[in-house]
Short mmCIF file of C-alpha atoms and ligand atoms in Angstrom, two decimals:
data_model
loop_
_atom_site.label_atom_id
_atom_site.label_comp_id
_atom_site.label_asym_id
_atom_site.label_seq_id
_atom_site.Cartn_x
_atom_site.Cartn_y
_atom_site.Cartn_z
CA MET A 26 -17.98 -10.79 -0.55
CA ALA A 27 -18.17 -9.61 3.00
CA LYS A 28 -16.08 -12.08 4.82
CA ASN A 29 -13.75 -11.42 7.58
CA LYS A 30 -14.50 -12.55 10.98
CA THR A 31 -13.94 -10.04 13.57
CA PRO A 32 -12.21 -9.59 16.36
CA ALA A 33 -10.06 -11.23 18.82
CA THR A 34 -12.29 -9.44 21.29
CA ASP A 35 -15.76 -10.21 22.50
CA GLY A 36 -18.82 -8.06 22.51
CA ASP A 37 -21.11 -6.70 19.86
CA ILE A 38 -18.66 -5.56 17.32
CA ALA A 39 -19.73 -5.33 13.71
CA PRO A 40 -18.22 -7.80 11.26
CA VAL A 41 -15.70 -6.37 8.90
CA ASP A 42 -16.87 -5.87 5.35
CA THR A 43 -13.83 -5.93 3.09
CA SER A 44 -15.78 -5.91 -0.17
CA TRP A 45 -15.19 -2.19 -0.94
CA HIS A 46 -11.45 -2.80 -0.62
CA GLU A 47 -11.49 -5.89 -2.78
CA HIS A 48 -13.38 -3.93 -5.38
CA ASP A 49 -11.24 -0.79 -5.38
CA ARG A 50 -7.85 -2.52 -5.69
CA PHE A 51 -5.63 0.52 -5.99
CA GLY A 52 -4.67 3.04 -3.31
CA LEU A 53 -2.11 5.72 -2.56
CA PHE A 54 0.24 5.44 0.40
CA ILE A 55 1.66 8.75 1.59
CA HIS A 56 4.71 8.96 3.83
CA TRP A 57 5.10 12.53 4.94
CA GLY A 58 6.69 14.20 7.89
CA ILE A 59 9.61 16.41 8.88
CA TYR A 60 12.02 13.78 7.52
CA ALA A 61 11.08 15.11 4.07
CA GLY A 62 13.54 17.91 4.88
CA GLY A 63 16.39 15.43 5.28
CA ALA A 64 15.34 14.09 1.87
CA ARG A 65 16.94 10.72 2.50
CA GLY A 66 14.05 8.56 3.60
CA GLU A 67 11.98 8.22 6.75
CA TRP A 68 14.48 6.16 8.72
CA LEU A 69 17.34 8.68 8.73
CA LYS A 70 17.11 9.39 12.44
CA LYS A 71 17.90 5.74 13.05
CA SER A 72 20.18 5.01 10.11
CA GLU A 73 22.38 7.98 10.96
CA ARG A 74 21.99 7.46 14.72
CA MET A 75 20.85 11.01 15.30
CA THR A 76 20.15 12.49 18.69
CA ASP A 77 16.95 14.48 19.24
CA GLU A 78 19.02 17.67 18.95
CA GLU A 79 20.49 16.60 15.64
CA TYR A 80 17.03 15.78 14.32
CA GLN A 81 15.48 19.02 15.58
CA PRO A 82 16.37 21.19 12.52
CA TYR A 83 13.91 19.17 10.45
CA PHE A 84 11.18 20.27 12.82
CA ASP A 85 12.40 23.86 13.18
CA ASN A 86 12.58 24.35 9.42
CA PHE A 87 9.49 22.45 8.33
CA ASN A 88 7.35 24.78 6.24
CA PRO A 89 5.63 23.08 3.30
CA ASP A 90 4.35 26.30 1.79
CA LEU A 91 3.25 24.70 -1.50
CA TYR A 92 1.13 22.06 0.21
CA ASP A 93 -2.18 21.75 -1.62
CA PRO A 94 -3.89 18.48 -0.76
CA ARG A 95 -6.50 19.08 -3.46
CA GLU A 96 -3.72 18.72 -6.00
CA TRP A 97 -2.53 15.50 -4.32
CA ALA A 98 -6.05 14.11 -4.40
CA ARG A 99 -6.43 14.98 -8.08
CA LEU A 100 -3.16 13.26 -8.94
CA ALA A 101 -4.25 10.13 -7.08
CA LYS A 102 -7.68 10.11 -8.64
CA ASN A 103 -6.28 10.57 -12.15
CA ALA A 104 -4.00 7.60 -11.57
CA GLY A 105 -7.10 5.51 -10.84
CA MET A 106 -6.63 5.28 -7.09
CA LYS A 107 -9.70 4.90 -4.91
CA TYR A 108 -8.36 5.40 -1.39
CA PHE A 109 -5.34 6.79 0.40
CA THR A 110 -3.41 5.83 3.50
CA ILE A 111 -1.53 8.62 5.24
CA THR A 112 1.16 8.37 7.89
CA THR A 113 -0.48 10.26 10.74
CA LYS A 114 2.72 9.66 12.69
CA HIS A 115 5.82 7.77 11.59
CA HIS A 116 8.56 6.17 13.70
CA ASP A 117 10.15 9.57 14.42
CA GLY A 118 7.03 10.48 16.42
CA PHE A 119 6.13 13.63 14.48
CA CYS A 120 2.37 14.13 14.15
CA LEU A 121 0.55 15.61 11.18
CA TRP A 122 -2.52 16.61 13.19
CA ASP A 123 -3.13 18.92 16.11
CA SER A 124 -2.93 16.25 18.79
CA LYS A 125 -3.70 17.44 22.28
CA LEU A 126 -1.27 14.90 23.68
CA THR A 127 2.01 16.20 22.26
CA ASP A 128 3.82 19.34 21.16
CA TYR A 129 5.62 17.39 18.47
CA LYS A 130 3.19 18.23 15.70
CA SER A 131 2.77 20.28 12.55
CA THR A 132 0.99 23.14 14.28
CA ASN A 133 4.17 23.90 16.22
CA THR A 134 6.46 24.01 13.17
CA PRO A 135 6.93 27.20 11.14
CA TYR A 136 4.09 25.93 8.94
CA GLY A 137 1.83 26.31 11.93
CA LYS A 138 -1.19 24.38 10.67
CA ASP A 139 -2.84 21.00 10.89
CA LEU A 140 -1.89 18.99 7.79
CA LEU A 141 -4.23 16.07 8.23
CA LYS A 142 -7.69 17.65 8.35
CA PRO A 143 -7.44 19.40 4.97
CA MET A 144 -5.90 16.27 3.44
CA VAL A 145 -8.74 14.03 4.54
CA LYS A 146 -11.26 16.55 3.26
CA ALA A 147 -9.51 17.05 -0.10
CA PHE A 148 -9.31 13.33 -0.83
CA ARG A 149 -12.88 12.73 0.23
CA ASP A 150 -13.99 15.56 -2.02
CA GLU A 151 -12.39 13.69 -4.92
CA GLY A 152 -14.18 10.50 -3.87
CA LEU A 153 -11.22 8.70 -2.25
CA GLN A 154 -11.64 6.91 1.06
CA ALA A 155 -9.48 7.87 4.03
CA CYS A 156 -7.24 5.33 5.79
CA PHE A 157 -4.70 5.97 8.54
CA TYR A 158 -1.23 4.55 8.99
CA HIS A 159 0.02 5.03 12.53
CA SER A 160 3.43 4.07 13.82
CA LEU A 161 3.37 1.95 16.96
CA ILE A 162 7.06 2.75 17.25
CA ASP A 163 7.99 6.21 18.52
CA TRP A 164 11.58 7.40 18.67
CA HIS A 165 10.65 10.76 20.14
CA HIS A 166 8.55 9.72 23.12
CA PRO A 167 10.64 9.65 26.32
CA HIS A 168 8.94 6.49 27.58
CA PHE A 169 9.23 4.37 24.47
CA THR A 170 11.89 1.85 25.43
CA ILE A 171 15.10 1.77 23.49
CA ASP A 172 15.46 -1.39 21.41
CA GLN A 173 17.59 -2.46 18.49
CA PHE A 174 15.71 -0.23 16.03
CA HIS A 175 15.87 2.90 18.16
CA PRO A 176 18.28 5.69 17.10
CA ARG A 177 19.81 5.51 20.60
CA SER A 178 20.35 1.78 20.41
CA PRO A 179 23.77 0.87 21.80
CA TRP A 180 23.86 -2.19 19.56
CA PRO A 181 25.67 -4.54 19.87
CA ASN A 182 26.38 -3.69 23.53
CA ILE A 183 23.40 -5.48 25.00
CA GLU A 184 24.53 -4.87 28.56
CA LYS A 185 23.77 -1.17 28.22
CA PHE A 186 20.04 -1.61 27.63
CA PRO A 187 18.84 -1.78 31.22
CA GLU A 188 20.68 1.41 32.10
CA LEU A 189 19.38 3.25 29.03
CA ASN A 190 15.83 2.17 29.74
CA LYS A 191 15.75 2.59 33.47
CA ASP A 192 13.64 5.75 33.39
CA ARG A 193 11.43 4.64 30.51
CA ASP A 194 8.02 3.20 31.21
CA MET A 195 6.17 1.56 28.32
CA ALA A 196 2.90 1.81 30.27
CA LYS A 197 3.12 5.59 29.94
CA TYR A 198 3.89 5.35 26.25
CA ARG A 199 1.01 2.90 25.79
CA LYS A 200 -1.39 5.40 27.30
CA TYR A 201 -0.14 8.05 24.88
CA LEU A 202 -0.43 5.64 21.93
CA HIS A 203 -4.02 4.72 22.81
CA GLY A 204 -4.93 8.35 23.45
CA GLN A 205 -3.63 9.46 20.08
CA ILE A 206 -5.36 6.66 18.26
CA GLU A 207 -8.56 7.62 20.01
CA GLU A 208 -8.12 11.17 18.66
CA LEU A 209 -7.56 9.82 15.16
CA MET A 210 -10.57 7.56 15.33
CA THR A 211 -12.92 10.28 16.58
CA GLN A 212 -11.94 13.56 14.92
CA PHE A 213 -11.74 12.75 11.21
CA GLY A 214 -15.01 11.07 10.26
CA GLU A 215 -15.10 7.57 8.85
CA ILE A 216 -11.71 5.89 8.61
CA LYS A 217 -11.81 2.80 6.43
CA MET A 218 -8.52 1.15 7.38
CA ALA A 219 -6.07 1.30 10.27
CA TRP A 220 -2.53 0.46 9.29
CA PHE A 221 -0.41 -0.04 12.40
CA ASP A 222 3.37 -0.37 12.08
CA PHE A 223 4.95 -2.61 13.53
CA SER A 224 5.62 -5.38 16.08
CA TYR A 225 8.80 -7.40 16.42
CA VAL A 226 10.69 -9.96 18.41
CA SER A 227 14.10 -8.65 19.39
CA PRO A 228 17.37 -10.50 19.66
CA GLU A 229 17.97 -11.86 23.15
CA GLY A 230 18.68 -9.14 25.66
CA PHE A 231 16.73 -6.44 23.82
CA PRO A 232 13.15 -5.43 24.57
CA ASN A 233 10.54 -6.95 22.24
CA LYS A 234 7.76 -4.88 20.81
CA LEU A 235 4.79 -7.21 20.78
CA LYS A 236 1.10 -7.21 21.61
CA GLU A 237 1.70 -6.75 25.34
CA ASP A 238 3.70 -3.62 24.65
CA TRP A 239 0.90 -1.97 22.67
CA ASP A 240 -1.92 -3.76 24.49
CA SER A 241 -3.10 -4.71 21.06
CA ALA A 242 -6.27 -6.48 22.20
CA GLU A 243 -7.52 -3.35 23.95
CA LEU A 244 -6.40 -1.17 21.10
CA GLU A 245 -8.25 -3.31 18.59
CA LYS A 246 -11.38 -3.20 20.69
CA MET A 247 -11.27 0.57 20.97
CA VAL A 248 -10.65 1.06 17.27
CA ARG A 249 -13.47 -1.28 16.27
CA THR A 250 -15.84 0.34 18.72
CA LEU A 251 -15.07 3.86 17.56
CA GLN A 252 -14.99 2.96 13.86
CA PRO A 253 -17.39 0.08 13.28
CA GLY A 254 -16.40 -1.92 10.20
CA ILE A 255 -12.85 -0.55 9.97
CA MET A 256 -10.25 -2.89 8.47
CA ILE A 257 -7.17 -3.42 10.67
CA ASN A 258 -3.87 -4.70 9.31
CA ASN A 259 -1.67 -7.54 10.51
CA ARG A 260 1.11 -5.75 12.39
CA LEU A 261 -0.41 -5.57 15.86
CA ASP A 262 0.77 -9.09 16.71
CA LEU A 263 -2.79 -10.29 17.32
CA PRO A 264 -3.77 -13.95 17.01
CA GLY A 265 -6.07 -15.10 14.20
CA ASP A 266 -6.46 -13.83 10.66
CA PRO A 267 -6.03 -10.11 10.17
CA ASP A 268 -8.56 -8.11 8.15
CA PHE A 269 -5.76 -7.72 5.64
CA ALA A 270 -2.16 -8.78 5.24
CA THR A 271 0.53 -6.35 4.11
CA PRO A 272 3.37 -7.82 2.04
CA GLU A 273 5.93 -5.02 1.75
CA GLN A 274 8.22 -4.33 -1.20
CA TYR A 275 7.78 -7.69 -2.86
CA GLN A 276 5.19 -9.41 -5.05
CA PRO A 277 3.96 -12.66 -3.49
CA ASN A 278 4.32 -15.64 -5.78
CA GLU A 279 0.71 -16.60 -5.19
CA TRP A 280 -2.35 -15.47 -3.21
CA PRO A 281 -1.16 -15.28 0.44
CA THR A 282 -2.85 -17.71 2.84
CA ASN A 283 -2.93 -18.41 6.55
CA ASP A 284 -1.40 -21.61 7.98
CA GLN A 285 -4.52 -23.58 7.14
CA GLY A 286 -4.34 -22.50 3.51
CA LYS A 287 -7.22 -20.02 3.73
CA LYS A 288 -6.75 -17.12 1.34
CA LEU A 289 -6.30 -13.78 3.10
CA VAL A 290 -7.44 -10.35 2.06
CA TRP A 291 -4.19 -8.64 1.19
CA GLU A 292 -2.62 -5.44 0.03
CA ALA A 293 0.94 -5.14 -1.27
CA CYS A 294 2.64 -1.89 -0.31
CA GLN A 295 5.23 -0.69 -2.78
CA THR A 296 7.49 2.28 -3.33
CA PHE A 297 8.44 4.07 -6.51
CA SER A 298 12.11 4.00 -5.70
CA GLY A 299 12.95 2.15 -2.45
CA HIS A 300 12.44 4.63 0.39
CA TRP A 301 9.01 5.62 1.65
CA GLY A 302 9.80 9.17 2.72
CA TYR A 303 11.06 11.69 0.16
CA SER A 304 14.49 10.67 -1.06
CA ARG A 305 16.06 13.22 -3.35
CA ASP A 306 19.08 11.25 -4.54
CA GLU A 307 17.46 7.90 -5.08
CA GLU A 308 17.91 6.85 -8.68
CA GLY A 309 16.25 3.46 -8.92
CA TRP A 310 12.78 4.56 -9.96
CA LYS A 311 10.50 1.87 -11.28
CA SER A 312 9.33 2.35 -14.85
CA VAL A 313 5.67 2.91 -15.68
CA PRO A 314 5.35 -0.50 -17.38
CA MET A 315 6.78 -2.16 -14.29
CA LEU A 316 4.34 -0.30 -12.02
CA ILE A 317 1.41 -1.27 -14.22
CA TRP A 318 2.67 -4.84 -14.22
CA MET A 319 2.78 -4.76 -10.40
CA LEU A 320 -0.82 -3.62 -10.24
CA ILE A 321 -1.97 -6.31 -12.66
CA ASP A 322 0.09 -9.02 -11.00
CA THR A 323 -1.35 -8.10 -7.60
CA VAL A 324 -4.96 -8.19 -8.75
CA SER A 325 -4.30 -11.46 -10.62
CA LYS A 326 -3.52 -12.95 -7.18
CA GLY A 327 -6.54 -11.44 -5.47
CA GLY A 328 -4.80 -8.48 -3.84
CA ASN A 329 -4.59 -4.69 -3.76
CA LEU A 330 -1.74 -2.36 -4.56
CA LEU A 331 -0.94 0.49 -2.20
CA LEU A 332 1.60 2.58 -4.04
CA ASN A 333 3.60 5.09 -2.06
CA VAL A 334 4.60 8.66 -2.64
CA GLY A 335 6.90 10.66 -0.33
CA PRO A 336 6.04 14.36 -0.77
CA THR A 337 8.78 16.96 -0.46
CA GLY A 338 9.43 19.46 2.31
CA ARG A 339 7.70 22.10 0.14
CA GLY A 340 4.59 19.95 0.21
CA GLU A 341 4.58 18.68 -3.35
CA PHE A 342 4.85 15.29 -4.99
CA ASP A 343 8.24 14.59 -6.51
CA GLN A 344 8.08 15.28 -10.25
CA ARG A 345 9.11 11.68 -10.92
CA ALA A 346 6.12 10.47 -8.93
CA VAL A 347 3.83 12.84 -10.80
CA GLU A 348 5.02 11.39 -14.10
CA ALA A 349 4.66 7.81 -12.90
CA LEU A 350 1.14 8.47 -11.61
CA ASP A 351 0.29 10.10 -14.88
CA GLY A 352 1.55 7.06 -16.81
CA MET A 353 -0.51 4.73 -14.67
CA GLY A 354 -3.52 6.98 -15.13
CA LYS A 355 -3.21 6.80 -18.89
CA TRP A 356 -3.30 3.03 -18.71
CA MET A 357 -6.08 2.95 -16.12
CA ARG A 358 -8.30 5.35 -18.05
CA VAL A 359 -8.93 2.69 -20.69
CA ASN A 360 -8.12 -0.50 -18.79
CA SER A 361 -9.44 -0.08 -15.27
CA ARG A 362 -12.25 -2.57 -15.94
CA SER A 363 -9.62 -5.29 -15.68
CA ILE A 364 -8.69 -3.98 -12.20
CA TYR A 365 -11.76 -2.76 -10.29
CA GLY A 366 -13.95 -5.56 -9.04
CA CYS A 367 -11.56 -8.15 -10.46
CA THR A 368 -9.71 -10.96 -8.79
CA GLU A 369 -7.74 -14.13 -9.45
CA SER A 370 -9.08 -16.25 -12.32
CA GLU A 371 -9.73 -19.97 -12.20
CA PHE A 372 -7.96 -20.25 -15.58
CA THR A 373 -4.22 -20.50 -16.11
CA PRO A 374 -2.82 -17.81 -18.38
CA PRO A 375 -0.29 -18.46 -21.13
CA THR A 376 3.38 -17.52 -20.64
CA ASP A 377 4.19 -13.84 -20.22
CA SER A 378 0.65 -12.84 -19.37
CA ARG A 379 -1.74 -12.49 -16.43
CA TYR A 380 -5.46 -13.02 -16.04
CA THR A 381 -7.86 -11.13 -13.86
CA GLN A 382 -11.53 -11.99 -13.79
CA ASN A 383 -14.85 -10.43 -12.93
CA GLY A 384 -17.64 -12.97 -13.42
CA LYS A 385 -17.93 -13.74 -17.13
CA HIS A 386 -15.32 -11.17 -18.03
CA LEU A 387 -11.86 -12.64 -18.23
CA PHE A 388 -9.05 -10.16 -18.85
CA LEU A 389 -5.86 -11.27 -20.51
CA HIS A 390 -2.94 -8.88 -19.91
CA LEU A 391 -0.24 -9.25 -22.53
CA ILE A 392 2.84 -8.38 -20.51
CA ASN A 393 5.18 -9.31 -23.34
CA TYR A 394 3.29 -8.69 -26.52
CA PRO A 395 3.48 -11.90 -28.58
CA PHE A 396 3.64 -12.26 -32.32
CA ARG A 397 0.34 -12.77 -34.07
CA HIS A 398 -1.22 -15.54 -32.04
CA VAL A 399 -2.10 -16.16 -28.43
CA TYR A 400 -2.96 -19.68 -27.25
CA LEU A 401 -5.21 -19.91 -24.24
CA PRO A 402 -5.21 -23.25 -22.44
CA GLY A 403 -8.54 -24.60 -21.27
CA LEU A 404 -10.61 -22.04 -23.14
CA LYS A 405 -11.57 -23.83 -26.31
CA ASN A 406 -15.29 -23.31 -26.94
CA LYS A 407 -15.65 -21.26 -23.77
CA VAL A 408 -15.32 -17.74 -25.13
CA ALA A 409 -18.23 -15.98 -26.81
CA TYR A 410 -16.42 -12.82 -27.84
CA ALA A 411 -12.99 -11.26 -27.58
CA ARG A 412 -11.80 -7.67 -27.90
CA PHE A 413 -9.10 -5.28 -26.86
CA LEU A 414 -10.23 -3.44 -23.78
CA HIS A 415 -8.70 -0.05 -24.64
CA ASP A 416 -10.61 0.48 -27.92
CA ALA A 417 -13.22 -2.31 -27.89
CA SER A 418 -11.89 -3.62 -31.20
CA GLU A 419 -12.66 -7.23 -31.97
CA ILE A 420 -9.99 -9.87 -31.64
CA LYS A 421 -10.48 -12.82 -33.92
CA ILE A 422 -11.05 -16.19 -32.40
CA ILE A 423 -9.55 -18.75 -34.75
CA THR A 424 -11.72 -21.78 -34.82
CA ALA A 425 -10.44 -25.01 -36.21
CA PRO A 426 -10.52 -27.04 -38.30
CA ASP A 427 -7.24 -25.89 -39.31
CA ASN A 428 -5.34 -23.59 -41.46
CA MET A 429 -4.48 -25.89 -44.32
CA ALA A 430 -2.04 -23.46 -45.88
CA HIS A 431 0.00 -23.33 -42.67
CA PRO A 432 -0.38 -26.68 -40.97
CA ASP A 433 2.25 -25.65 -38.44
CA LEU A 434 -0.19 -23.13 -37.06
CA ASN A 435 -2.46 -25.87 -35.87
CA VAL A 436 -2.80 -25.47 -32.16
CA PRO A 437 0.53 -26.55 -30.86
CA GLY A 438 0.62 -27.61 -27.27
CA GLY A 439 -2.86 -28.74 -26.41
CA GLU A 440 -6.24 -29.59 -27.84
CA ASP A 441 -8.16 -27.53 -25.36
CA HIS A 442 -6.47 -24.30 -26.41
CA LEU A 443 -8.29 -21.36 -27.82
CA ARG A 444 -6.33 -19.46 -30.45
CA LEU A 445 -6.62 -15.72 -30.88
CA GLU A 446 -5.20 -13.73 -33.72
CA ILE A 447 -3.84 -10.34 -32.69
CA PRO A 448 -2.35 -7.49 -34.72
CA VAL A 449 1.34 -7.82 -35.38
CA MET A 450 2.00 -4.31 -34.14
CA GLN A 451 1.36 -3.77 -30.45
CA PRO A 452 -1.31 -1.11 -30.01
CA ASP A 453 -0.19 2.08 -28.31
CA VAL A 454 -0.94 0.87 -24.78
CA GLU A 455 1.75 -0.04 -22.24
CA ILE A 456 0.24 -3.43 -21.49
CA PRO A 457 -2.60 -4.34 -23.84
CA VAL A 458 -5.57 -6.13 -22.32
CA ILE A 459 -7.86 -8.53 -24.15
CA GLU A 460 -11.32 -8.91 -22.70
CA LEU A 461 -12.70 -12.41 -23.15
CA ILE A 462 -16.40 -12.69 -22.62
CA LEU A 463 -17.09 -16.20 -21.41
CA LYS A 464 -20.08 -18.17 -22.56
C1 GLC B 504 8.28 -0.53 7.36
C2 GLC B 504 9.10 0.68 7.65
C3 GLC B 504 8.44 1.95 7.36
C4 GLC B 504 7.34 1.99 6.37
C5 GLC B 504 6.54 0.73 6.33
C6 GLC B 504 5.59 0.68 5.18
O1 GLC B 504 7.70 -1.10 8.41
O2 GLC B 504 9.56 0.71 8.96
O3 GLC B 504 9.36 2.96 7.19
O4 GLC B 504 6.49 2.96 6.79
O5 GLC B 504 7.32 -0.37 6.35
O6 GLC B 504 5.13 -0.58 4.94
#
């Protein structure tokens, strides 16, 4: 399935093989930084318009003494995740590794150590691939120009921008950005994906943050040269199809395409509760069935799910995240065959269900468990065998002619339907899956 073109650059750069990603389907996003101390998300510096001084206590008091990345990796693996994407730096500019280009890093906090190296190692030891998120935006760097998203934005007083930015030089920031990315691409072994965040057009009068500001073409070239085969996301404002698209906090209605209708490799990124960084008081946590549904729905449209956790300032996963991951793991332990290596099916599923498919294996996910019968359009005479995935127990295929005792049962709604008879009681699985082995 290797597909994607590469690059908007010339030269001998290896084509991008996305097949591992399209196989693995499920990854862990981790948003972690000093904002965990604020415990109200990763944007608090901006949303509360903090000055650097006001934000400094999060740095001065950052000491995640319970941090054990091996435990994180185990939790991710048990949930069925195959790769992880870590925020090496978020918009606040704080760095998780011992960058030579800044003092604003974990080694200078009371914790005193590099957080990234042991994390990458721990996840790799558990068999998960390493991917890096890196914020293009930087609210700490003195040369990053102030725009509408910056904590020092004078919004809506546009006339103040030139004065505020007069001593800021994006060229200097750009050099820093490229230098740090070079460190990340050379000091941590093979990095499978680069997740840059983000570019934007500003309202008139405010500085944009687009490809010229990052020198995205040069950045892309460097990254692809240093990490041949790496997948790069779609937020660098580069022309052409990205290696993968990143719908955020919503489920696309169908497989995302480019303007010509070509299906893109894609990965939905989703939170447990709304914020990405640790958010103590957030109440709206998604239920385990909803999370499982999101994973199934994503794969049924040919995509991946990158599910985020925001570890605490002590260095642990929120207990609610641990429970959710555990719930997903229980489901994945017996149903992951309908996820790994699967994609959109050519068949249309009945109401309240989703298909995923891997060759001759068609997986029917019963989102709302129906009573006694399931009618599958277009599948009459096409299925050799049917069973529940979780316990491999046979599901009866009802072949006509018809049930004379109950003529009403006779295939309502379409001659080409295949009828399955399922137990009246839903088995003890959040979302039961029926595996249909096609002829
Ligand atoms: C947004 C947010 C950011 C988060 C990211 C994840 O761009 O700015 O906080 O890291 O989405 O997709």
